[in-house]
Coordinates of C-alpha atoms in Angstrom, one line a residue:
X1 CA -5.0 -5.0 0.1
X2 CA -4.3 -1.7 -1.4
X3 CA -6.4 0.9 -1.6
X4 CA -5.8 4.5 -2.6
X5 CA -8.5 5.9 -1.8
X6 CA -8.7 8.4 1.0
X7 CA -11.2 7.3 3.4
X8 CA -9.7 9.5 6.3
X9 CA -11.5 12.8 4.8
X10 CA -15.1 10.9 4.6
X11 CA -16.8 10.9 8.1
X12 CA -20.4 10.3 9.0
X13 CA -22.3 13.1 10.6
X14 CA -25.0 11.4 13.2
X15 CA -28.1 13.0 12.0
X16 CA -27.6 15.0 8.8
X17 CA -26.5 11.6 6.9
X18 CA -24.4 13.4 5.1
X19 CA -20.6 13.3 4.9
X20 CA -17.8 15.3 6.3
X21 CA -15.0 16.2 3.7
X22 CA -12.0 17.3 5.9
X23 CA -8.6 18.6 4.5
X24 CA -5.3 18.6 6.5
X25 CA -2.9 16.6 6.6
X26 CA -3.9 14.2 3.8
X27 CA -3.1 17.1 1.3
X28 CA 0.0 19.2 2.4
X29 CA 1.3 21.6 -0.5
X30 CA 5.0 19.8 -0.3
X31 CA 8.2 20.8 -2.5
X32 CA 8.8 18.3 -5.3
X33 CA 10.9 15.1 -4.8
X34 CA 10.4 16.2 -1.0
X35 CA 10.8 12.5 0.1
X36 CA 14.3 12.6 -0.8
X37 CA 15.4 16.3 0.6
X38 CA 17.0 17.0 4.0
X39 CA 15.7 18.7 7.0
X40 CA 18.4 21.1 7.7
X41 CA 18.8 22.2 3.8
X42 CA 15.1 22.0 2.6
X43 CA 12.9 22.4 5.5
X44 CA 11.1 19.3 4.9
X45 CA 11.4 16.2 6.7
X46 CA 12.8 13.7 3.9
X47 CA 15.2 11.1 4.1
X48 CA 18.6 13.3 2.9
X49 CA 18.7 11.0 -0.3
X50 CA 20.0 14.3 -2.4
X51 CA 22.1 15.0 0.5
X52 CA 23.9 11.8 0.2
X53 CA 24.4 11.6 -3.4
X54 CA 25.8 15.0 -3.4
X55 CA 28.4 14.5 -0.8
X56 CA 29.1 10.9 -0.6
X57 CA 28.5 9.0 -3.8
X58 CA 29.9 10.9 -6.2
X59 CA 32.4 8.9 -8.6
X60 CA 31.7 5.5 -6.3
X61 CA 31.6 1.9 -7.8
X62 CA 28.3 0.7 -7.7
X63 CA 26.1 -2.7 -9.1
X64 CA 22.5 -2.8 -10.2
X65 CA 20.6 -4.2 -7.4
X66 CA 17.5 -6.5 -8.7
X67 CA 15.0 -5.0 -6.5
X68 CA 11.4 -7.2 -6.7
X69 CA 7.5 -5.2 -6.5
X70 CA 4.8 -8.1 -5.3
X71 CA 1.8 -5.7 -6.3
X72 CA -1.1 -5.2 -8.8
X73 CA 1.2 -4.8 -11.6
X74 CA 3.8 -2.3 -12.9
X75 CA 3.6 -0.3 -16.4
X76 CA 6.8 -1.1 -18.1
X77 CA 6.6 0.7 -21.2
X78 CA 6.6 3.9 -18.5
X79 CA 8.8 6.8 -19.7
X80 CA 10.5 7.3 -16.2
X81 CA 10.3 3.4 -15.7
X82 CA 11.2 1.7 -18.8
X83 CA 15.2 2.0 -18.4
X84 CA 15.2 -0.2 -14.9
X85 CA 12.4 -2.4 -15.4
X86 CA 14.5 -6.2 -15.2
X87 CA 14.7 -8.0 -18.5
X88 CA 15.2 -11.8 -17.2
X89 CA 18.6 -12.6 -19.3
X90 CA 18.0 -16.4 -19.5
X91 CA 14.4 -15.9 -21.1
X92 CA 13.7 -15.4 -24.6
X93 CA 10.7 -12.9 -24.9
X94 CA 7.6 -14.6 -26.3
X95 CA 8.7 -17.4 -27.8
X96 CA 6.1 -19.1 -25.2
X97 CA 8.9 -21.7 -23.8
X98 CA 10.5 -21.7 -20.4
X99 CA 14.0 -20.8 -21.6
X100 CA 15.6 -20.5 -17.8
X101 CA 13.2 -23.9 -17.0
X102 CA 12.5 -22.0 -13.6
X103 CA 9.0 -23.0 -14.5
X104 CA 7.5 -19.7 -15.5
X105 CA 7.9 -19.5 -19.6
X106 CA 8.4 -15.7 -21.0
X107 CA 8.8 -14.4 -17.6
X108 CA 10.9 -11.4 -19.1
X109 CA 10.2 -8.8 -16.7
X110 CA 8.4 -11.1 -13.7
X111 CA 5.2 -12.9 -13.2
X112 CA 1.4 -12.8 -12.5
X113 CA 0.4 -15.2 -10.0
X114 CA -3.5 -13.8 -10.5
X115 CA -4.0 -14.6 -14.3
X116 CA -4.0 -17.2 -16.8
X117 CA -4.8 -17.7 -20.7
X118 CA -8.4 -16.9 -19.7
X119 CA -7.0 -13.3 -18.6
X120 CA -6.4 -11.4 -15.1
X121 CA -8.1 -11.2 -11.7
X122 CA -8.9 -7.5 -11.3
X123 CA -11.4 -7.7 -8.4
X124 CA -11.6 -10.0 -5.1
X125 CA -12.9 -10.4 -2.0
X126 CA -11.5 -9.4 1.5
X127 CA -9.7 -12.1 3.3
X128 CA -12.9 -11.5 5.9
X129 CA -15.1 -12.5 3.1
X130 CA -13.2 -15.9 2.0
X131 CA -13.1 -16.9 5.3
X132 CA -16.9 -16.3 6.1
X133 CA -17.8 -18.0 3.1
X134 CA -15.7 -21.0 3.8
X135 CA -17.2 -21.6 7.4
X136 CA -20.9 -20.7 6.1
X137 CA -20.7 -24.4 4.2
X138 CA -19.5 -25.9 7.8
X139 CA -21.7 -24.2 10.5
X140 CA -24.9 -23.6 8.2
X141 CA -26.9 -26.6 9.9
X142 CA -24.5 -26.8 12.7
X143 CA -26.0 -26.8 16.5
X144 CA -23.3 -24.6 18.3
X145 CA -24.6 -25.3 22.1
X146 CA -23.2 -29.6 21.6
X147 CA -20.0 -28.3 19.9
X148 CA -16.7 -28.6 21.8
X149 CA -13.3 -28.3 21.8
X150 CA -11.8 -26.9 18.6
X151 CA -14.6 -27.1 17.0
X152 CA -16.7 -24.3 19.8
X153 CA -13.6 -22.1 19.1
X154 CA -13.8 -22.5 14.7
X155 CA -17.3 -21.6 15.7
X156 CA -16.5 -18.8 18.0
X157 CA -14.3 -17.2 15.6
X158 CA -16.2 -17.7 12.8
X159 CA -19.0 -16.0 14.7
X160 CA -17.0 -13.2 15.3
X161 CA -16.2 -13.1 11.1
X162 CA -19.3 -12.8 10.3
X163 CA -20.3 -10.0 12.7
X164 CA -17.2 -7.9 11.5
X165 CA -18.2 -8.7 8.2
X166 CA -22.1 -7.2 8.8
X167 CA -20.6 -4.6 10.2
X168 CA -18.3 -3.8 7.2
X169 CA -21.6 -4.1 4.6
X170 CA -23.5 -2.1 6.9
X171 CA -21.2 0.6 6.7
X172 CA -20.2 0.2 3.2
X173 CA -24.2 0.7 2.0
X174 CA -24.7 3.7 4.5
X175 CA -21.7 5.3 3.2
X176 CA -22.7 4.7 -0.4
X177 CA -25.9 6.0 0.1
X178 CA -25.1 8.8 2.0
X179 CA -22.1 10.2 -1.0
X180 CA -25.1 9.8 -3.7
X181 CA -27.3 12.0 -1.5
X182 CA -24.4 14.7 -1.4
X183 CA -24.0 14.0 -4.9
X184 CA -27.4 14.5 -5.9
X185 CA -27.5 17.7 -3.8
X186 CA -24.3 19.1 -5.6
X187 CA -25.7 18.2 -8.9
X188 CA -28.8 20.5 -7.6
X189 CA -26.6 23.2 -6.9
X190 CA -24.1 23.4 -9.7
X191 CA -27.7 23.2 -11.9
X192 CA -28.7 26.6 -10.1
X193 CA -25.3 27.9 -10.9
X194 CA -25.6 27.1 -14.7
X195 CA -22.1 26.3 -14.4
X196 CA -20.4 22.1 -14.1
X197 CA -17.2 24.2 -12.7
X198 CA -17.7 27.1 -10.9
X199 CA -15.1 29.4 -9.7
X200 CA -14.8 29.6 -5.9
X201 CA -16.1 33.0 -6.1
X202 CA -19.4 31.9 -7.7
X203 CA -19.3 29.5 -4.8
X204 CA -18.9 32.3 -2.1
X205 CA -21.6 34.5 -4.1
X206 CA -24.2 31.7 -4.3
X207 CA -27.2 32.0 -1.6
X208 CA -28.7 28.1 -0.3
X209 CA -32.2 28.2 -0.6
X210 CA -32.3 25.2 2.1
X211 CA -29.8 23.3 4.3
X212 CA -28.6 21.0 1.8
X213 CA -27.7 24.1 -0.1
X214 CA -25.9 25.8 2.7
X215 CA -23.9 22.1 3.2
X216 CA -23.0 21.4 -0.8
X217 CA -21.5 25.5 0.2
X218 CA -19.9 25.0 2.8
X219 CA -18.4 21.9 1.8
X220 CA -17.2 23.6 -0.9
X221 CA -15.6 26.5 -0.1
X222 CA -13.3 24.1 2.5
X223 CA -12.3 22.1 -0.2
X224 CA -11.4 24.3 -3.1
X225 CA -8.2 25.0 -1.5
X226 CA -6.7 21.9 -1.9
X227 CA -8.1 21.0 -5.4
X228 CA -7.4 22.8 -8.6
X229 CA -11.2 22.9 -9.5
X230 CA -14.9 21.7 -8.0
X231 CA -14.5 19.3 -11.4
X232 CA -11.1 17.6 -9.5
X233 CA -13.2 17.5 -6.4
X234 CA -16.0 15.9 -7.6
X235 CA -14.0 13.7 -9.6
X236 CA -11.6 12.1 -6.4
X237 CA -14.0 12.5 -3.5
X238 CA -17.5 12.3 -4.6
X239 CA -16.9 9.9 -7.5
X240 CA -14.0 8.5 -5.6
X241 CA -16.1 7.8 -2.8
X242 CA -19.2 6.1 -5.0
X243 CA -16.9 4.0 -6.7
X244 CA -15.0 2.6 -3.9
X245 CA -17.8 1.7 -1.9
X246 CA -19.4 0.3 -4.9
X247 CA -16.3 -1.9 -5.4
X248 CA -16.9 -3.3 -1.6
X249 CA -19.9 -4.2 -2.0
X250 CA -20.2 -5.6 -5.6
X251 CA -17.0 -7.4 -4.7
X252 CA -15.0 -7.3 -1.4
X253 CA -18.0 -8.1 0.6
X254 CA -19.9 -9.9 -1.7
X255 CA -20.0 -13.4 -0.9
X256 CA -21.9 -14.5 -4.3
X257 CA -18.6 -13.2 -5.7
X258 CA -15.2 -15.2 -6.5
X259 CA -12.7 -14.8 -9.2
X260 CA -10.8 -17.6 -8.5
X261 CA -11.6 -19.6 -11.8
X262 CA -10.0 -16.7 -13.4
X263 CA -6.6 -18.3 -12.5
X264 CA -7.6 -21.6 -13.0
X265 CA -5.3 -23.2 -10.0
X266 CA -6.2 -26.1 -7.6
X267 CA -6.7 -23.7 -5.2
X268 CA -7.0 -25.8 -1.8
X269 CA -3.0 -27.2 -3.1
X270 CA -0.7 -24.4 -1.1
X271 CA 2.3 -26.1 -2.4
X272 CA 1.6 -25.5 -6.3
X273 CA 3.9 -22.8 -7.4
X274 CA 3.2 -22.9 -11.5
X275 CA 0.2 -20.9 -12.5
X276 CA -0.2 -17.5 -13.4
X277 CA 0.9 -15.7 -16.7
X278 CA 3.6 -13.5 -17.6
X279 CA 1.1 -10.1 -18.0
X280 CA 3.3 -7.8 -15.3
X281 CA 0.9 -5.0 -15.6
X282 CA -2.8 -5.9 -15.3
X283 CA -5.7 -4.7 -15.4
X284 CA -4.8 -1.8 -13.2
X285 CA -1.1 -1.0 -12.6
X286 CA -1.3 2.6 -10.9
X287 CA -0.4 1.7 -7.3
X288 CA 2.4 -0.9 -8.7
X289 CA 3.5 1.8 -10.9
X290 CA 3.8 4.3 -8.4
X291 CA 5.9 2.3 -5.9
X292 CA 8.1 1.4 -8.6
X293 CA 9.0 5.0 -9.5
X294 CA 9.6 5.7 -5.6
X295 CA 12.0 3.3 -5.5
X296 CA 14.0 3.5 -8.7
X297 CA 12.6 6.4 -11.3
X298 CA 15.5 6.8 -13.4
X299 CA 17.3 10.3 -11.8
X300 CA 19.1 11.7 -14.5
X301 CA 16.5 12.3 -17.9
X302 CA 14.8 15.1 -16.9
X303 CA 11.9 13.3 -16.9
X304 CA 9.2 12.8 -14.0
X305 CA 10.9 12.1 -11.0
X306 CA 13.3 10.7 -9.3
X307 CA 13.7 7.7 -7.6
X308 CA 15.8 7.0 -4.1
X309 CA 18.0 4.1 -6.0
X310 CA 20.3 5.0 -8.9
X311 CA 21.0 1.7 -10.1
X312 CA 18.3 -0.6 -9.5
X313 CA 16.4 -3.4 -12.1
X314 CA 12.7 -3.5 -11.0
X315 CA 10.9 -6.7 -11.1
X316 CA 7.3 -6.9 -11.2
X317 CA 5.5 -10.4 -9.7
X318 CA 2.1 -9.2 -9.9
X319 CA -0.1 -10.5 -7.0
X320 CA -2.6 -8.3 -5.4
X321 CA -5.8 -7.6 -6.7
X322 CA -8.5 -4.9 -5.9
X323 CA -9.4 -6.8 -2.9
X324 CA -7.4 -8.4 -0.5
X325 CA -4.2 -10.6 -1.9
X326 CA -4.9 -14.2 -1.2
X327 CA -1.5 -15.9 1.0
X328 CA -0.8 -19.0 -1.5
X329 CA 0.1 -16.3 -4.0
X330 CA 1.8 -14.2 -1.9
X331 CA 3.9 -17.4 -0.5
X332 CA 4.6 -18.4 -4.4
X333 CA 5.7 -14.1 -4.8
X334 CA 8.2 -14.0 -2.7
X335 CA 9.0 -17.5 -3.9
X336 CA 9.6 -16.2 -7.4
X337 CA 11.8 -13.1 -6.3
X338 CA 13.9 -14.7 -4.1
X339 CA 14.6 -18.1 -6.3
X340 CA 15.0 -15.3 -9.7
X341 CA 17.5 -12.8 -7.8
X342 CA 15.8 -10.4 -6.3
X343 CA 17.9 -8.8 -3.1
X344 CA 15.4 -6.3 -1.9
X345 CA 11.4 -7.7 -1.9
X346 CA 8.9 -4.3 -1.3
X347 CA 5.6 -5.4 -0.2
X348 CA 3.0 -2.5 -0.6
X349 CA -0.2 -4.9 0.7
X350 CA -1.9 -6.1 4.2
X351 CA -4.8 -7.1 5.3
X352 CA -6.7 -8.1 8.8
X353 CA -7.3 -11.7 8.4
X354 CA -5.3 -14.3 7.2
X355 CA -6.3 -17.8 5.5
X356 CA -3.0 -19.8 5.5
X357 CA -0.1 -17.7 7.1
X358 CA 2.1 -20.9 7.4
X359 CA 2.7 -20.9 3.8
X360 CA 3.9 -17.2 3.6
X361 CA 6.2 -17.8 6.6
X362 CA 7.3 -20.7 4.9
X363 CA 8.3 -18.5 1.8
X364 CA 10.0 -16.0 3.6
X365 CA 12.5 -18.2 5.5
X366 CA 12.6 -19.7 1.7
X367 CA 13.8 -15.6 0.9
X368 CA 16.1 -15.3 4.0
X369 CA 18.1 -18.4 3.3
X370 CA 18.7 -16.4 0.2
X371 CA 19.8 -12.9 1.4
X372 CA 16.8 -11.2 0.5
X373 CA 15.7 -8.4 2.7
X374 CA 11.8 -7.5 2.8
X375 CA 10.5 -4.3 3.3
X376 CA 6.7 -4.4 4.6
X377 CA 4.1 -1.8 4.7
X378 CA 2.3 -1.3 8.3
X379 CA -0.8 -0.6 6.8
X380 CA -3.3 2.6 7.0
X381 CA -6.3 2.3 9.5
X382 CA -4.3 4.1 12.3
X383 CA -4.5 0.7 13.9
X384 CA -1.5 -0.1 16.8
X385 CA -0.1 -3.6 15.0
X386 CA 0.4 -4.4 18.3
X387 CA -3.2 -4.9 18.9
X388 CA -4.8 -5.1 15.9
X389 CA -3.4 -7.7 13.3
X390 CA -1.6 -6.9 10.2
X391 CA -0.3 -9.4 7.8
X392 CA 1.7 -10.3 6.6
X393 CA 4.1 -9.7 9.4
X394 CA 7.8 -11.3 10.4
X395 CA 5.9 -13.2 13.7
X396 CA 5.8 -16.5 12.3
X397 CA 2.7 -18.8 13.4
X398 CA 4.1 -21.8 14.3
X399 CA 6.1 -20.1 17.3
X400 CA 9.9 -20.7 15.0
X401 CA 11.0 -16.9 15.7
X402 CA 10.4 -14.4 13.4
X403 CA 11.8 -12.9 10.6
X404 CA 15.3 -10.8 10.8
X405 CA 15.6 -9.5 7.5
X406 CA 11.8 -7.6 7.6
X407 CA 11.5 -3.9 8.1
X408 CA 8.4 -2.5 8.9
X409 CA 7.5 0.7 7.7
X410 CA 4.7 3.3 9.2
X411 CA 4.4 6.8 7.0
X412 CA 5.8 10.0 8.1
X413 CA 4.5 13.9 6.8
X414 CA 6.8 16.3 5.5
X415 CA 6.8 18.7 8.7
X416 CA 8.9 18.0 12.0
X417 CA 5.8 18.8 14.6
X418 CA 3.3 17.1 16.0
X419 CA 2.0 16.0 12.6
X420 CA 4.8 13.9 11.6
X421 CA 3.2 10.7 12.1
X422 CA 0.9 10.5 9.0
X423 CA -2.8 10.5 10.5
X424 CA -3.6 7.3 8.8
X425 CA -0.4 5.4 9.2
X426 CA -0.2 2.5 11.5
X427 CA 2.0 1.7 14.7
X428 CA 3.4 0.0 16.9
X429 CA 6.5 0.2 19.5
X430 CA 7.7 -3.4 18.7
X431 CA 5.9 -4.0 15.6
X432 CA 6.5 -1.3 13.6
X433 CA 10.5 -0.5 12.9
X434 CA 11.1 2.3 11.2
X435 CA 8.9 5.5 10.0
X436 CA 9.4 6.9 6.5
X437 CA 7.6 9.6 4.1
X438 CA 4.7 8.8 3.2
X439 CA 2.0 11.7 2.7
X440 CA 1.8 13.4 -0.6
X441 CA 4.5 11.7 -2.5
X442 CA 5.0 12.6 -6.5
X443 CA 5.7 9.1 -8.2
X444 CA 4.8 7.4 -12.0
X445 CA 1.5 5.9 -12.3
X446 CA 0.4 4.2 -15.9
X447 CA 0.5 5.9 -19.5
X448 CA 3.6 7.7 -18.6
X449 CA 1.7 9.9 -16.1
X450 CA 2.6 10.8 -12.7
X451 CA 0.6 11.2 -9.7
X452 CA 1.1 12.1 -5.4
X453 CA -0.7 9.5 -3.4
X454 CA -0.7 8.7 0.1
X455 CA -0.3 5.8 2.4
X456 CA 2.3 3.1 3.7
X457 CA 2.1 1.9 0.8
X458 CA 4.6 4.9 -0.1
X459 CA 6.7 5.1 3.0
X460 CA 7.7 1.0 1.9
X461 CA 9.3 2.0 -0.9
X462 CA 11.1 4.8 0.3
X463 CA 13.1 2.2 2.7
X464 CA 13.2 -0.1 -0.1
X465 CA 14.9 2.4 -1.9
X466 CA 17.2 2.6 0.6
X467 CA 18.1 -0.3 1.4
X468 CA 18.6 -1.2 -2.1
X469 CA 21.2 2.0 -2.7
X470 CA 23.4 0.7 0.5
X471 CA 23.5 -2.6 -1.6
X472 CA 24.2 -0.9 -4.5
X473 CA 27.5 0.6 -3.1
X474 CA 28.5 -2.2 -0.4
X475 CA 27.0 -4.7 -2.4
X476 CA 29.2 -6.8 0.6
X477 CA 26.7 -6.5 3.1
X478 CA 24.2 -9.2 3.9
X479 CA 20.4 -8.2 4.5
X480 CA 20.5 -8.5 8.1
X481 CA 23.2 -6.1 8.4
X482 CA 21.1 -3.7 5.9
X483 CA 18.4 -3.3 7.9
X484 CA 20.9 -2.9 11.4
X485 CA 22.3 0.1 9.0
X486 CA 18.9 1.5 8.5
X487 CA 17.4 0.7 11.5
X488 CA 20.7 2.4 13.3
X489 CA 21.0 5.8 11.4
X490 CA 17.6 7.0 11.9
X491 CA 16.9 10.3 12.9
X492 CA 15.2 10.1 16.3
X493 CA 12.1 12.3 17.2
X494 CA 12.7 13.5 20.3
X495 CA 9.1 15.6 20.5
X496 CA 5.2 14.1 21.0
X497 CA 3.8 13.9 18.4
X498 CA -0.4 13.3 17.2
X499 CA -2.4 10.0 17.0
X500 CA -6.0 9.9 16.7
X501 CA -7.8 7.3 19.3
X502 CA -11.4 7.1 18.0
X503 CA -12.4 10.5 18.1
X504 CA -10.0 11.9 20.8
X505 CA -6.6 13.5 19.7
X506 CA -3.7 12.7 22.2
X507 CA 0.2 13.4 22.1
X508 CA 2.7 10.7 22.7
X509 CA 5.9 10.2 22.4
X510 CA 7.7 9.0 18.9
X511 CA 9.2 5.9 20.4
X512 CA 6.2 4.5 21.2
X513 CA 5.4 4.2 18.0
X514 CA 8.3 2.3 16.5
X515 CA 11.1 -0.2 17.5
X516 CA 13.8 3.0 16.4
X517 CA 11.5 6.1 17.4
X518 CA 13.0 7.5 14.0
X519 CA 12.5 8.5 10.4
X520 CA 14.9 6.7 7.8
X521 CA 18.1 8.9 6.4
X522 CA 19.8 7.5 3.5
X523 CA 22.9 10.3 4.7
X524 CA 23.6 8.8 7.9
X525 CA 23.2 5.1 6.5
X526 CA 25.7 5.1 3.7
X527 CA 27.5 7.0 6.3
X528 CA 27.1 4.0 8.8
X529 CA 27.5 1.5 5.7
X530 CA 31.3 2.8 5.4
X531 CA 32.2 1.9 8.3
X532 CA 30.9 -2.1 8.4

């Protein structure tokens, strides 16, 4: 799933049924293109990508490196995109045969395994809510005290399922309601004001005539500094806020709700790999868009920003919904990338549940076999992975090993303290590898626009980035020795830093957070690459 939306700054106050807007971390004023900067140089805790161009790659041979996004989609008309996005050489463009008869006809710039002629999956359900659904139909007239066996633990879990999942639509309604009863209180207030956008000083000026007054005020006035305007705070937080947990409920934990005859597949078959369409983009390409312009934004028109590759082709193999991603398309993703090219796969998505993991793990041996190296994001409930399940993930279900060629990637902030670990990333001393920035990153997002999000979701490409500018300039080295290279050259954090356990802040050390107990540096990599 991905989800942009930042849920860390909405917290329930017991009581007031209101909600908390807090602003630290999750909106840092950072220098531009500070993901790329260097510590020393810059004062910001980037990965020394400007650094490294500067004094090692200048007048090097390199090759473009076909770099694949499985996402929601990627806008390839982009201004800062357009240049790298991957033209597929063997396929005539819309001429509606399979020219390269890899089964996918006019697949000019990747595929869309969530679409058909009938159009494109924009909304789905949680993995949770699938799963429910599924064993509703088998335990609905079901006496659980004469089950045994397997069939006691299906029922056990599924038990579980559904309690997580009341849980979930519980929340989600409170939430809702409590965001429309700020909302309606704000509405009251700007009313009194006579004014949709007040300055902060009209703020400070005005007197509450009751408490919800004195909270739309308060709230307000802690804010404004890290928005231009109340109209851009009302517009992410408070609108933000309605419409996301509208989305849950109306579709993520609605179980009257499937898109699935959207695509049109036999659904049950795992091991059907043509379906889809050739629409890259979607319905909604911002969060494919923006990790596309991490990783490759072209660096030298002046335009935009710039991205940690020089000399990358992006490929788009559109995949995840609004909702959670469903694991046969996943599976048939990284399918498609690997069997078209692709040396570097970025994987901006996770989830808590998973409905047939075989069938990814499957796929990525499929992708190892062929040198691809896979970059994974660890994910944003400030969940250790180590406890709490993130897939997909390089642990392969059947027991076979796991994955080599997999890096996964928490989210680092640009300051070297105690807030270095982004509050909402994920961790995890042996499942997590490497930490990367990831809070307040500038990067493209549709109509030639540009935007700074947060999440893993960022910190992925960063690495990918990476890793595809090492095999850009030792395009010798095999994936497994990439990721040695990146995993090796990190910069270690040898202070505590912060993690948030419920409600109670502790300090712990860095390395158990990560295999490395480091932040990525593209610097010391290439510097490590020279000497493989």
């Amino acid at each position: 799933m991905i989800n942009n939306f930042p849920l860390k700054k909405l917290v329930l106050v017991a009581g007031l049924c209101l909600p908390v807007f807090t602003y630290a971390q999750e909106a840092p004023k950072t220098k531009p293109n500070w993901q790329n900067l260097d510590l020393k140089t810059d004062s910001v805790f980037g990965i020394s990508t400007e650094k490294a161009y500067n004094e090692l790659l200048k007048g090097k041979k390199h090759v473009t490196v076909l770099v694949a996004v499985i996402d929601g989609g990627i806008d390839v008309e982009h201004e800062d995109l357009k240049k790298v996005i991957w033209n597929n050489p063997k396929e005539t463009a819309a001429n509606k045969k399979d020219d390269d008869k890899n089964g996918y006809a006019d697949d000019v710039h990747g595929w869309d395994f969530i679409g058909s002629a009938k159009g494109d999956v924009h909304y789905d359900n949680l993995e949770l809510t699938r799963l429910v659904r599924i064993n509703n139909t088998r335990f609905a007239n079901v006496d659980s005290t004469k089950l045994t066996g397997k069939d006691l633990a299906d029922f056990k879990a599924y038990s579980a399922m559904k309690a997580d999942m009341d849980k979930q639509v519980a929340k989600a309604q409170q939430t809702y309601t409590v965001i429309n009863k700020f909302n309606t209180l704000l509405d009251g207030v700007l009313a009194k004001l006579g004014n949709q956008n007040p300055s902060l000083d009209d703020i400070t000026k005005f007197e509450p005539k009751d408490n919800g007054e004195a909270y739309v005020k308060r709230v307000l006035v802690s804010a404004l500094p890290s928005f231009k305007n109340v109209a851009e705070f009302r517009e992410k937080e408070v609108n933000g806020g309605l419409t996301h947990f509208k989305e849950q409920l109306d579709y993520h934990l609605n179980l009257n709700f499937n898109s699935r005859d959207t695509v049109g597949d036999n659904y049950n078959n795992a091991n059907e790999r043509f379906y889809g369409n050739n629409d890259v983009t979607g319905p909604d390409a911002d969060h494919g868009t923006h990790v596309a312009g991490i990783i490759g934004a072209i660096r030298d028109n002046n335009l935009g920003v710039m991205g940690v590759a020089n000399d990358v082709a992006i490929m788009s193999v559109r995949t995840v919904p609004t909702g959670d991603e469903r694991d046969k398309d996943v599976a048939n993703a990284i399918r498609y990338a690997a069997a078209n090219g692709a040396k570097v796969i970025n994987m901006s998505f996770g989830k808590s549940y998973s409905y047939n993991k075989k069938a990814v793990d499957d796929a990525v041996k499929f992708a190892l076999n062929k040198d691809v190296l896979l970059v994974h994001a660890a994910g944003n409930d400030n969940n250790n992975t180590e406890v709490e399940l993130n897939v997909p993930n390089r642990i392969y279900e059947d027991k076979s090993g796991v994955a080599g060629a997999w890096i996964e990637v928490g989210a680092s902030g640009p300051k070297d303290d105690e807030t270095l670990k982004a509050s909402f990333s994920n961790y995890g001393k042996t499942s997590v590898d490497v930490f990367a920035p990831g809070v307040a990153i500038n990067s493209t997002t549709p109509k030639s626009a540009y935007a700074e999000h947060d999440g893993t979701s960022m910190a992925a490409p960063v690495v990918t980035g990476l890793a595809a500018l090492i095999r850009s300039y030792y395009p010798k080295l095999t994936a497994v020795q990439v990721k040695e290279i990146i995993m090796k050259s990190v910069v270690k954090i040898s202070h505590n830093v912060e993690i948030k356990d419920g409600e109670t802040k502790k300090e712990v050390p860095f390395t158990d957070l990560c295999v490395t107990g480091g932040v990525v540096n593209a610097y010391n990599a290439l510097q490590l690459a020279a000497t493989y």
